[in-house]
PDB file of C-alpha atoms in Angstrom:
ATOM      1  CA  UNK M  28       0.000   0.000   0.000  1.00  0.00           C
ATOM      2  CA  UNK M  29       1.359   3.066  -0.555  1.00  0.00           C
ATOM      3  CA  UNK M  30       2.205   5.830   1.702  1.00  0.00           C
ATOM      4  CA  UNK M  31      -0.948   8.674   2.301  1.00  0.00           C
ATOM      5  CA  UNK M  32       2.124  10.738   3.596  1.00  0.00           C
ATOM      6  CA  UNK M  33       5.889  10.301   3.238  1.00  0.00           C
ATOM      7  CA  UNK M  34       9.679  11.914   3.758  1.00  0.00           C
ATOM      8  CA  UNK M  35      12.398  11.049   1.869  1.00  0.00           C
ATOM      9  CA  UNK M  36      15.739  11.996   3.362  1.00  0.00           C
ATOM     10  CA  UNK M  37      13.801  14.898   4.445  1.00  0.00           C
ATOM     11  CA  UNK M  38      16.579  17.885   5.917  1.00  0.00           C
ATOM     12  CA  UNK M  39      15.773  21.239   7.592  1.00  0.00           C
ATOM     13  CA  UNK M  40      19.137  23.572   9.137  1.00  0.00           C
ATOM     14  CA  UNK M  41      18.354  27.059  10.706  1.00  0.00           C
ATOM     15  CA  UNK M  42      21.763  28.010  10.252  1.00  0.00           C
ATOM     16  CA  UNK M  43      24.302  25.700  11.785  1.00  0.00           C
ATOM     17  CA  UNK M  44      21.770  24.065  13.488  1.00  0.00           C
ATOM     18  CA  UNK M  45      21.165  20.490  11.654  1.00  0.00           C
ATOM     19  CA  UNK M  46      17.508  20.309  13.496  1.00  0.00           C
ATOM     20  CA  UNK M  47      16.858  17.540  10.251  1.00  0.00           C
ATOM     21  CA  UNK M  48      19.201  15.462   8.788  1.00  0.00           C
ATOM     22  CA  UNK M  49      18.105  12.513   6.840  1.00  0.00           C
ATOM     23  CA  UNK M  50      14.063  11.629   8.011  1.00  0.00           C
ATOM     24  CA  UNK M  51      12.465   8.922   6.171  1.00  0.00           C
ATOM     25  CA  UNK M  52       8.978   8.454   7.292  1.00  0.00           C
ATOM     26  CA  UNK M  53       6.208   6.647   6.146  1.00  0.00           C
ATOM     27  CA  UNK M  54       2.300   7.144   7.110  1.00  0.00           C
ATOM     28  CA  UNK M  55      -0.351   5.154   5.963  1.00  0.00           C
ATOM     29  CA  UNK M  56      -4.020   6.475   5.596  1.00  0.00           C
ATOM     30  CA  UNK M  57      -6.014   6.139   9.405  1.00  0.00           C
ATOM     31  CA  UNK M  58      -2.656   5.599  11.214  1.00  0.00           C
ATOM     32  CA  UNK M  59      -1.520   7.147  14.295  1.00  0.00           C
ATOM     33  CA  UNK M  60       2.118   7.550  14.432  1.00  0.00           C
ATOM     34  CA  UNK M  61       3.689   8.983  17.288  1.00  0.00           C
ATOM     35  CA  UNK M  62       7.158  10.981  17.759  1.00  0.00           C
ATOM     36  CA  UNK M  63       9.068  10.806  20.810  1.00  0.00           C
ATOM     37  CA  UNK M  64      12.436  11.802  21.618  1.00  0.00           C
ATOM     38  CA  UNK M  65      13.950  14.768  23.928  1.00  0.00           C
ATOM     39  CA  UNK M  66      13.658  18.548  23.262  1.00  0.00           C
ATOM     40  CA  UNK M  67      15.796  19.589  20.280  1.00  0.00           C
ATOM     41  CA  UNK M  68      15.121  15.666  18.507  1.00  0.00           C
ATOM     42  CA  UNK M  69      13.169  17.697  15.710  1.00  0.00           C
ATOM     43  CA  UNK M  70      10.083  16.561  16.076  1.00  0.00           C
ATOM     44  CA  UNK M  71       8.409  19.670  16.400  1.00  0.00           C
ATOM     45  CA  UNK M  72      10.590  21.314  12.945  1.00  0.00           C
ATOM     46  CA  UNK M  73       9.685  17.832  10.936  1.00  0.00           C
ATOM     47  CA  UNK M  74       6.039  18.376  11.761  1.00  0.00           C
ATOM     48  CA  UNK M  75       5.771  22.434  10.696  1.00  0.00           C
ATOM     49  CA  UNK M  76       7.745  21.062   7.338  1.00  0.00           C
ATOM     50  CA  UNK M  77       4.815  18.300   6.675  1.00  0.00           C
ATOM     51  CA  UNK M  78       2.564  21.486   6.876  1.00  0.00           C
ATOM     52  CA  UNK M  79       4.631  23.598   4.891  1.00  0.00           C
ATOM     53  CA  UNK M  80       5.438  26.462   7.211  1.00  0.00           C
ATOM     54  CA  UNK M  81       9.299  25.554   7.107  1.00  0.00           C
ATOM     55  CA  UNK M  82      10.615  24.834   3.647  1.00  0.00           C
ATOM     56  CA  UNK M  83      13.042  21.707   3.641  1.00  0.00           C
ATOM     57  CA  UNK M  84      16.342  22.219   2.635  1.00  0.00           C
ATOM     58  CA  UNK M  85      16.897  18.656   0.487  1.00  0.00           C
ATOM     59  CA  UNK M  86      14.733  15.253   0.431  1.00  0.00           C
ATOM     60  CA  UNK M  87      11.386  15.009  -0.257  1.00  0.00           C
ATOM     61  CA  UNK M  88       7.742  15.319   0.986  1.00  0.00           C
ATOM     62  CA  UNK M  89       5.014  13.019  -0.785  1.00  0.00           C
ATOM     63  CA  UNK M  90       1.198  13.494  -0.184  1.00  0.00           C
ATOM     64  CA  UNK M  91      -0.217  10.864  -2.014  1.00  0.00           C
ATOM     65  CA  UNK M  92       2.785  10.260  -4.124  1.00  0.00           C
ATOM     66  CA  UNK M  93       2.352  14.044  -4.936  1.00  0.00           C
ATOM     67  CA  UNK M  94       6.289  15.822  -4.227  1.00  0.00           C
ATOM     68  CA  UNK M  95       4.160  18.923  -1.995  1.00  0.00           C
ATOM     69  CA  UNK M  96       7.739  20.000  -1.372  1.00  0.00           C
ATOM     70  CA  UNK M  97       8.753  21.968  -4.548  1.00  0.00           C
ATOM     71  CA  UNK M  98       9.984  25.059  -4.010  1.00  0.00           C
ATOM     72  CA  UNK M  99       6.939  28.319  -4.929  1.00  0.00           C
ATOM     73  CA  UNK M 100       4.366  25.506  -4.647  1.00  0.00           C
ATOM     74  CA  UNK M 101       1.131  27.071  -2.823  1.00  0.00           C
ATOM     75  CA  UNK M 102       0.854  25.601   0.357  1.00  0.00           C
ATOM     76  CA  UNK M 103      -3.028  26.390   0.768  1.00  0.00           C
ATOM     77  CA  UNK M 104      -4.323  23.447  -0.825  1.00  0.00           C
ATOM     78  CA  UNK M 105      -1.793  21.136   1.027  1.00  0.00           C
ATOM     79  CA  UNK M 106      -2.779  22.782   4.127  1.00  0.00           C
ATOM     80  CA  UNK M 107      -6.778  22.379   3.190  1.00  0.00           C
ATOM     81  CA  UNK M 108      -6.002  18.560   3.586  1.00  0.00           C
ATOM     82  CA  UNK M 109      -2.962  18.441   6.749  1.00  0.00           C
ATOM     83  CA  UNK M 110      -4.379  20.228   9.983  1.00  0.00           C
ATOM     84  CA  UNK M 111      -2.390  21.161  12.554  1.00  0.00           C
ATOM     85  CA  UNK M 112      -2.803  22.097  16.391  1.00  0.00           C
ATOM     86  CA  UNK M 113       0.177  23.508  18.116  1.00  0.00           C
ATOM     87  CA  UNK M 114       1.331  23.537  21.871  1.00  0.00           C
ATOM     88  CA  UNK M 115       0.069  27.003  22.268  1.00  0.00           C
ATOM     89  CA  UNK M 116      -3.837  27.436  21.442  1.00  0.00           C
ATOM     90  CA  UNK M 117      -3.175  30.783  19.578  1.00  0.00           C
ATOM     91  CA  UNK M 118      -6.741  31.928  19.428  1.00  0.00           C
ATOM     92  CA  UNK M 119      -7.631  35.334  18.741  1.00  0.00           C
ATOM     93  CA  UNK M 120      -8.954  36.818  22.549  1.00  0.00           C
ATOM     94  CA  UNK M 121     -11.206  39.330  20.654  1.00  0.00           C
ATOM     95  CA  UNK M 122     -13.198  36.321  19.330  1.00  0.00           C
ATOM     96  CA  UNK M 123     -15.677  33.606  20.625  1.00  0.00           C
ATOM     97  CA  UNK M 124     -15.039  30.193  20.247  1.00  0.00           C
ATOM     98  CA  UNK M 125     -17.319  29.771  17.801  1.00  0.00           C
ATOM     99  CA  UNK M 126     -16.046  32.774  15.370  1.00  0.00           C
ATOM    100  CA  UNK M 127     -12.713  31.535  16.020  1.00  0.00           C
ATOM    101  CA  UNK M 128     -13.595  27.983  14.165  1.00  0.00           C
ATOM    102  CA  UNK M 129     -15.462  29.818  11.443  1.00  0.00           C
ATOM    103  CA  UNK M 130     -12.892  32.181  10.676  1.00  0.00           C
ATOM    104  CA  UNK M 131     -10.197  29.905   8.631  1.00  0.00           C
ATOM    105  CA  UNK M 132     -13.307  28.089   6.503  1.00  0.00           C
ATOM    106  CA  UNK M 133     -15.132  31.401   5.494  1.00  0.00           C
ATOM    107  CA  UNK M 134     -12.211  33.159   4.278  1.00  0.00           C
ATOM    108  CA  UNK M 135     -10.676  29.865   2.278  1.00  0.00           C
ATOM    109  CA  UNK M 136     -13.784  28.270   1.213  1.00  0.00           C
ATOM    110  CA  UNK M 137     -15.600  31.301   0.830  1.00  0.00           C
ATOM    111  CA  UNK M 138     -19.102  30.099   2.892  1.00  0.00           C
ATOM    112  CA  UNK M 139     -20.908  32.380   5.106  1.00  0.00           C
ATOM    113  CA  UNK M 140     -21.779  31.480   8.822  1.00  0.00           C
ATOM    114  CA  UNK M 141     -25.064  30.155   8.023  1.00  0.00           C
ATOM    115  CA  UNK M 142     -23.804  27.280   5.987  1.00  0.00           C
ATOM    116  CA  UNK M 143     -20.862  26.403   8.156  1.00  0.00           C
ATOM    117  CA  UNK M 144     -22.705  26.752  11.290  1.00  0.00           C
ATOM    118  CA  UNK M 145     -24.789  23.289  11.400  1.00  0.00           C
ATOM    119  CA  UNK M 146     -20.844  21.216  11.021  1.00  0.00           C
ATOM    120  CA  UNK M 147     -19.194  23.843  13.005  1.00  0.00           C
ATOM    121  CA  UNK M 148     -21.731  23.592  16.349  1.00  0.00           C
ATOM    122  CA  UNK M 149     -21.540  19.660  15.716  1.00  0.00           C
ATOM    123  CA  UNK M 150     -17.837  19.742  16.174  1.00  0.00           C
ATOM    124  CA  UNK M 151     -18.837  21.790  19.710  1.00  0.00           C
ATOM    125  CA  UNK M 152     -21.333  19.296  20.390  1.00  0.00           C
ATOM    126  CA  UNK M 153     -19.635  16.493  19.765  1.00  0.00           C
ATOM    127  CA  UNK M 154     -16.173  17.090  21.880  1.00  0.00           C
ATOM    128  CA  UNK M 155     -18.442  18.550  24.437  1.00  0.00           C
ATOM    129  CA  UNK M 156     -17.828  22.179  23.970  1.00  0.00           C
ATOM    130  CA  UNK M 157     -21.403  22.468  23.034  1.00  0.00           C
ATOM    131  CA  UNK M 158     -22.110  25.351  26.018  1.00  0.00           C
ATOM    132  CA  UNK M 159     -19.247  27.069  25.634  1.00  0.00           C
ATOM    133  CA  UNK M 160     -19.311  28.340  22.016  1.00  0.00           C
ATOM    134  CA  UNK M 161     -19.870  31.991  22.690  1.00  0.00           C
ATOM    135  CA  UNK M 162     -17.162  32.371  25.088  1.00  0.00           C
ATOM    136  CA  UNK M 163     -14.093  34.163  24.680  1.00  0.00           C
ATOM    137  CA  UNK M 164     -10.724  32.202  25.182  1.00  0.00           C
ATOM    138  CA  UNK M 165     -10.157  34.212  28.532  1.00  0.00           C
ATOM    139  CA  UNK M 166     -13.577  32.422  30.029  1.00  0.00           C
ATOM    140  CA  UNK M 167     -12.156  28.767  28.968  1.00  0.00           C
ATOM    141  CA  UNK M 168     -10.026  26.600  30.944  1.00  0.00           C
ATOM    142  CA  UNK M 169      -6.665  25.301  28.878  1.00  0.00           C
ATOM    143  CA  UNK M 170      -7.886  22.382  28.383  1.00  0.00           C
ATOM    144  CA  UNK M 171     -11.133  23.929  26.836  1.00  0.00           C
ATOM    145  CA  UNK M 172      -8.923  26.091  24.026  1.00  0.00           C
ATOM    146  CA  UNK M 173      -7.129  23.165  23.392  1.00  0.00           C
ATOM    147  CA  UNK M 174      -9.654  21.454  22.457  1.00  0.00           C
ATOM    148  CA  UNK M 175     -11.702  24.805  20.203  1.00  0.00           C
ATOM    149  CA  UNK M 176      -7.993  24.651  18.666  1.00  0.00           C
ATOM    150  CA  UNK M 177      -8.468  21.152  17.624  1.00  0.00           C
ATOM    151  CA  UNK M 178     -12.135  21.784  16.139  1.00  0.00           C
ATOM    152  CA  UNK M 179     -10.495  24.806  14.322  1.00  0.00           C
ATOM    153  CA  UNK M 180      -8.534  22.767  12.890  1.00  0.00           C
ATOM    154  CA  UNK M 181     -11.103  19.877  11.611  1.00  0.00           C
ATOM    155  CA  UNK M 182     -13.359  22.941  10.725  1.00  0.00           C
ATOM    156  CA  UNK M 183     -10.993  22.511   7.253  1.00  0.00           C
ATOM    157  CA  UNK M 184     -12.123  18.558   6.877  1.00  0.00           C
ATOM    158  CA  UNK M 185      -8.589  17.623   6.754  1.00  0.00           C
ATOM    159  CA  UNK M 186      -7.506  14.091   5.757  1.00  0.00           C
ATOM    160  CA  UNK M 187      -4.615  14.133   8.025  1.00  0.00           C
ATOM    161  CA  UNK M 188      -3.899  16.061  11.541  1.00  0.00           C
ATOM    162  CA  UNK M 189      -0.656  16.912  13.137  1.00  0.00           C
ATOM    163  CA  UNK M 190      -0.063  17.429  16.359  1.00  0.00           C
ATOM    164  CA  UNK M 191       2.730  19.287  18.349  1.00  0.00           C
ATOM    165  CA  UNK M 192       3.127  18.336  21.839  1.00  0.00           C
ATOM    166  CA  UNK M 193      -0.228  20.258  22.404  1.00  0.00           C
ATOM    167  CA  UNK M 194      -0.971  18.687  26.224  1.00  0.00           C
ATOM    168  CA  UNK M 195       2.577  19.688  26.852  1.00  0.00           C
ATOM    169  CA  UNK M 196       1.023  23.664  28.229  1.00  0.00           C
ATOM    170  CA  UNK M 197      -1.321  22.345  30.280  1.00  0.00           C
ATOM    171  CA  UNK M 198      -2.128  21.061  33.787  1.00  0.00           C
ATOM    172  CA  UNK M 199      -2.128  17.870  34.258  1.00  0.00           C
ATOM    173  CA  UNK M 200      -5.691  17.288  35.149  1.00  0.00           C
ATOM    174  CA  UNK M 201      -6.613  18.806  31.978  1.00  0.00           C
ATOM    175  CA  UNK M 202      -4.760  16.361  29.770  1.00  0.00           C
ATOM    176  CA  UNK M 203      -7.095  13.632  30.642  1.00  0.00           C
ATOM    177  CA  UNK M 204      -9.497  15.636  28.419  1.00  0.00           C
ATOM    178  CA  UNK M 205      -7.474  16.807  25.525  1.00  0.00           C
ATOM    179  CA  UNK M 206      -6.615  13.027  24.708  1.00  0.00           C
ATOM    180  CA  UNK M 207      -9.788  11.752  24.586  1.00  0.00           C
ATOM    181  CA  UNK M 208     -10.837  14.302  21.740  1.00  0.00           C
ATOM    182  CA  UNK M 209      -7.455  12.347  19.908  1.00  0.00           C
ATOM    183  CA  UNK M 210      -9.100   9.159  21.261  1.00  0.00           C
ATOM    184  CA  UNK M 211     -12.189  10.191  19.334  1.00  0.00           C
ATOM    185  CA  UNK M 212     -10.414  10.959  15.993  1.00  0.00           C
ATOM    186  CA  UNK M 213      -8.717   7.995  16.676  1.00  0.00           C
ATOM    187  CA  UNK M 214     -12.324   5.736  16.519  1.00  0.00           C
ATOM    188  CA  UNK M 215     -13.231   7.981  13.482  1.00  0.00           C
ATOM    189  CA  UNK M 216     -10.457   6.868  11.438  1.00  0.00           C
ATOM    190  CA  UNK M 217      -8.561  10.144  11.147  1.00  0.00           C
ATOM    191  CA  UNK M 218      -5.029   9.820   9.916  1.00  0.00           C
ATOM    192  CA  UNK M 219      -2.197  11.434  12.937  1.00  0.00           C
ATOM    193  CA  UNK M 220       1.006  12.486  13.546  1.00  0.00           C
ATOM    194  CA  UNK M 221       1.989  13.173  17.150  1.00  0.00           C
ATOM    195  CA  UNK M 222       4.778  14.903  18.710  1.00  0.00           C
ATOM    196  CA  UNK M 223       3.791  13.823  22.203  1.00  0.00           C
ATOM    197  CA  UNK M 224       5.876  12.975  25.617  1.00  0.00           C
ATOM    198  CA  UNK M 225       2.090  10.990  26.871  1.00  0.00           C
ATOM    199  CA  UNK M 226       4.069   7.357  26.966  1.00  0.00           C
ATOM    200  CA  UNK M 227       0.772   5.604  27.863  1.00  0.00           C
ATOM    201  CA  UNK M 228      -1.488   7.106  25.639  1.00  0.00           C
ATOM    202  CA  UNK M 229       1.507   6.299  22.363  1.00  0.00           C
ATOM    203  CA  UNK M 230       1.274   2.684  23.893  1.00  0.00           C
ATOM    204  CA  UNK M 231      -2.283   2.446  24.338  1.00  0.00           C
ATOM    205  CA  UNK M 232      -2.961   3.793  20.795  1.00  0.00           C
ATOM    206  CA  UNK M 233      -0.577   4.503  18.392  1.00  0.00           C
ATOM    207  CA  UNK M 234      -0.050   2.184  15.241  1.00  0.00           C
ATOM    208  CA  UNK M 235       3.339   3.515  15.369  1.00  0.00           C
ATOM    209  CA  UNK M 236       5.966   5.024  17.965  1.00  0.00           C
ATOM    210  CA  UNK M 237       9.163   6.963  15.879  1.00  0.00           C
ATOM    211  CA  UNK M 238      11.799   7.482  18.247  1.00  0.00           C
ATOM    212  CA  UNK M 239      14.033  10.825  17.198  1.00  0.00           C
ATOM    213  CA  UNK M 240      17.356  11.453  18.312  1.00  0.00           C
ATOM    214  CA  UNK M 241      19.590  13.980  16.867  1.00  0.00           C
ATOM    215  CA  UNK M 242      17.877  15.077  13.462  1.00  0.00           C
ATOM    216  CA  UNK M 243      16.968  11.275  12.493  1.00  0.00           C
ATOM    217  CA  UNK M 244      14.521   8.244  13.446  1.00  0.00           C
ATOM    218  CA  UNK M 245      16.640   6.196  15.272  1.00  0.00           C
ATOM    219  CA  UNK M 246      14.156   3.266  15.961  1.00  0.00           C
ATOM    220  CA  UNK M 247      10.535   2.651  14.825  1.00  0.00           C
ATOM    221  CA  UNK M 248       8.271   0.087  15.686  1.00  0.00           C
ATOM    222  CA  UNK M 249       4.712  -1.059  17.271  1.00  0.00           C
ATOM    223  CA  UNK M 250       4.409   1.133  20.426  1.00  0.00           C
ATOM    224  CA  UNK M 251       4.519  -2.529  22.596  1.00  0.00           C
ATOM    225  CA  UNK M 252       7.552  -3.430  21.255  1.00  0.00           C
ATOM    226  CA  UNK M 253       9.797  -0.524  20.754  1.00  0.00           C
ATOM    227  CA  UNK M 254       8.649   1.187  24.355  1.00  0.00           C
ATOM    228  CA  UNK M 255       9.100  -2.183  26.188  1.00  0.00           C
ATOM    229  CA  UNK M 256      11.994  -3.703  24.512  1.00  0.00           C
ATOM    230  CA  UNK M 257      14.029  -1.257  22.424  1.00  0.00           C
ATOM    231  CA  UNK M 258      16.841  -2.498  20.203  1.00  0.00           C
ATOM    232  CA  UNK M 259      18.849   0.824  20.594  1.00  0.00           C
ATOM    233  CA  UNK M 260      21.131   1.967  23.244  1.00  0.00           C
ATOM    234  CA  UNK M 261      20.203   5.798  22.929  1.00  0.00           C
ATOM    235  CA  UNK M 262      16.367   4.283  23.088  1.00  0.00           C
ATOM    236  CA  UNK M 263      16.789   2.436  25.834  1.00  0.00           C
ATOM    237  CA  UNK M 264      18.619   5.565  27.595  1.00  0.00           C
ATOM    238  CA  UNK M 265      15.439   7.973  26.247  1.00  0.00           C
ATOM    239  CA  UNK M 266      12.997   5.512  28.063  1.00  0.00           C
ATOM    240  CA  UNK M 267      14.664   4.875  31.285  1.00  0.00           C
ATOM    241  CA  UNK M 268      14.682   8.699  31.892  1.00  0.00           C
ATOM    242  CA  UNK M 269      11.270   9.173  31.525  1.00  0.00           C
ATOM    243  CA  UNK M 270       9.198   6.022  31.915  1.00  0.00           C
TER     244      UNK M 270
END
């Protein structure tokens, strides 16, 4: 089968800095592959060059078997179709929840509120947000703008979501309910990527667990087997520290 989304010797440098230097990754359609590896590993960098906000530097990125990596190629249509949540929520404060979800689909599909609404307030009801649609960010918990970032995002229908360590800002008692929304997309069929340092949740449900060290995947595997018996040295080092 081939690939829904794929890297080919995929490296990114911000100057000296080698953050990517030689990822191959593939992704089939309704997996859920997770990264883990320390700060600096480049998860976060490979993930914003999937979604085009960092051009790549040499290799190749394949959506479909489509190269989305050219250089001058509009990234609007590849971001139509790969969503992505970050860490921070980075909704606007002057806007409800609900006008922050319509915002992105009005301007690039060009729809007005009344046809968006009905899917837009079943996103709200269905991850439970249902009551708290015309509140501002400032009223809602983290947890809460996590999750109106995540409907943002599937606002756009996307066939593929990516995201970047986004229970990583918040409490821990508000995690619980940020990864059962992924739990949900999960059921749905929903193709992810995952930066994520939630061990338990990458071994409860991930198809895949990528281990990054030092620009590169330095082990891959089924979340059982690489997070309870590694091959690696530098994996089993990663793990010991935090599991």
């Amino acid at each position: 089968m081939m690939a829904l989304l794929e890297t080919r010797d995929l490296r990114k440098s911000f100057g000296n800095n080698h953050v990517c230097r030689g990822i191959d990754l593939e992704v089939e359609a309704g997996q859920m592959v997770c990264l883990i590896g320390a700060s600096g590993s480049g998860k976060s960098t490979l993930l914003k060059c999937l979604n085009l906000l960092e051009p790549i530097d040499d290799g190749v990125i394949l959506l479909d078997g489509q190269d989305i990596s050219i250089p001058g190629l509009d990234p609007q249509p590849v971001r139509q179709r790969i969503g992505m949540v970050f860490q921070s929520f980075n909704l606007f404060p002057h806007m409800t929840a609900r006008e922050n979800v319509l915002l992105a689909p009005r301007r690039v599909f060009g729809k007005s509120r009344a046809e968006l609404g009905p899917s837009v307030d079943a996103l709200f009801e269905r991850f439970g947000l249902a009551d708290r649609m015309a509140h501002y960010p400032d009223q809602l918990s983290g947890g809460q703008q996590q999750r109106v970032a995540i409907i943002r995002a599937l606002a756009m229908d996307p066939e593929i979501m990516l995201f970047d360590e986004i229970t990583s800002a918040l409490d821990p008692e508000l995690v619980g309910e940020v990864l059962d929304v992924l739990r949900q997309l999960r059921e749905t069929g929903m193709t992810m990527i995952l930066a994520t340092h939630e061990m338990g949740f990458a071994r409860e449900l991930a198809d895949k667990v990528c281990f990054l060290d030092a620009g590169v995947i330095h082990e891959e595997g089924a979340p059982e087997e690489l997070l309870t018996h590694p091959q690696k040295d530098r994996t089993r080092a990663f793990l010991s520290r935090i599991l």
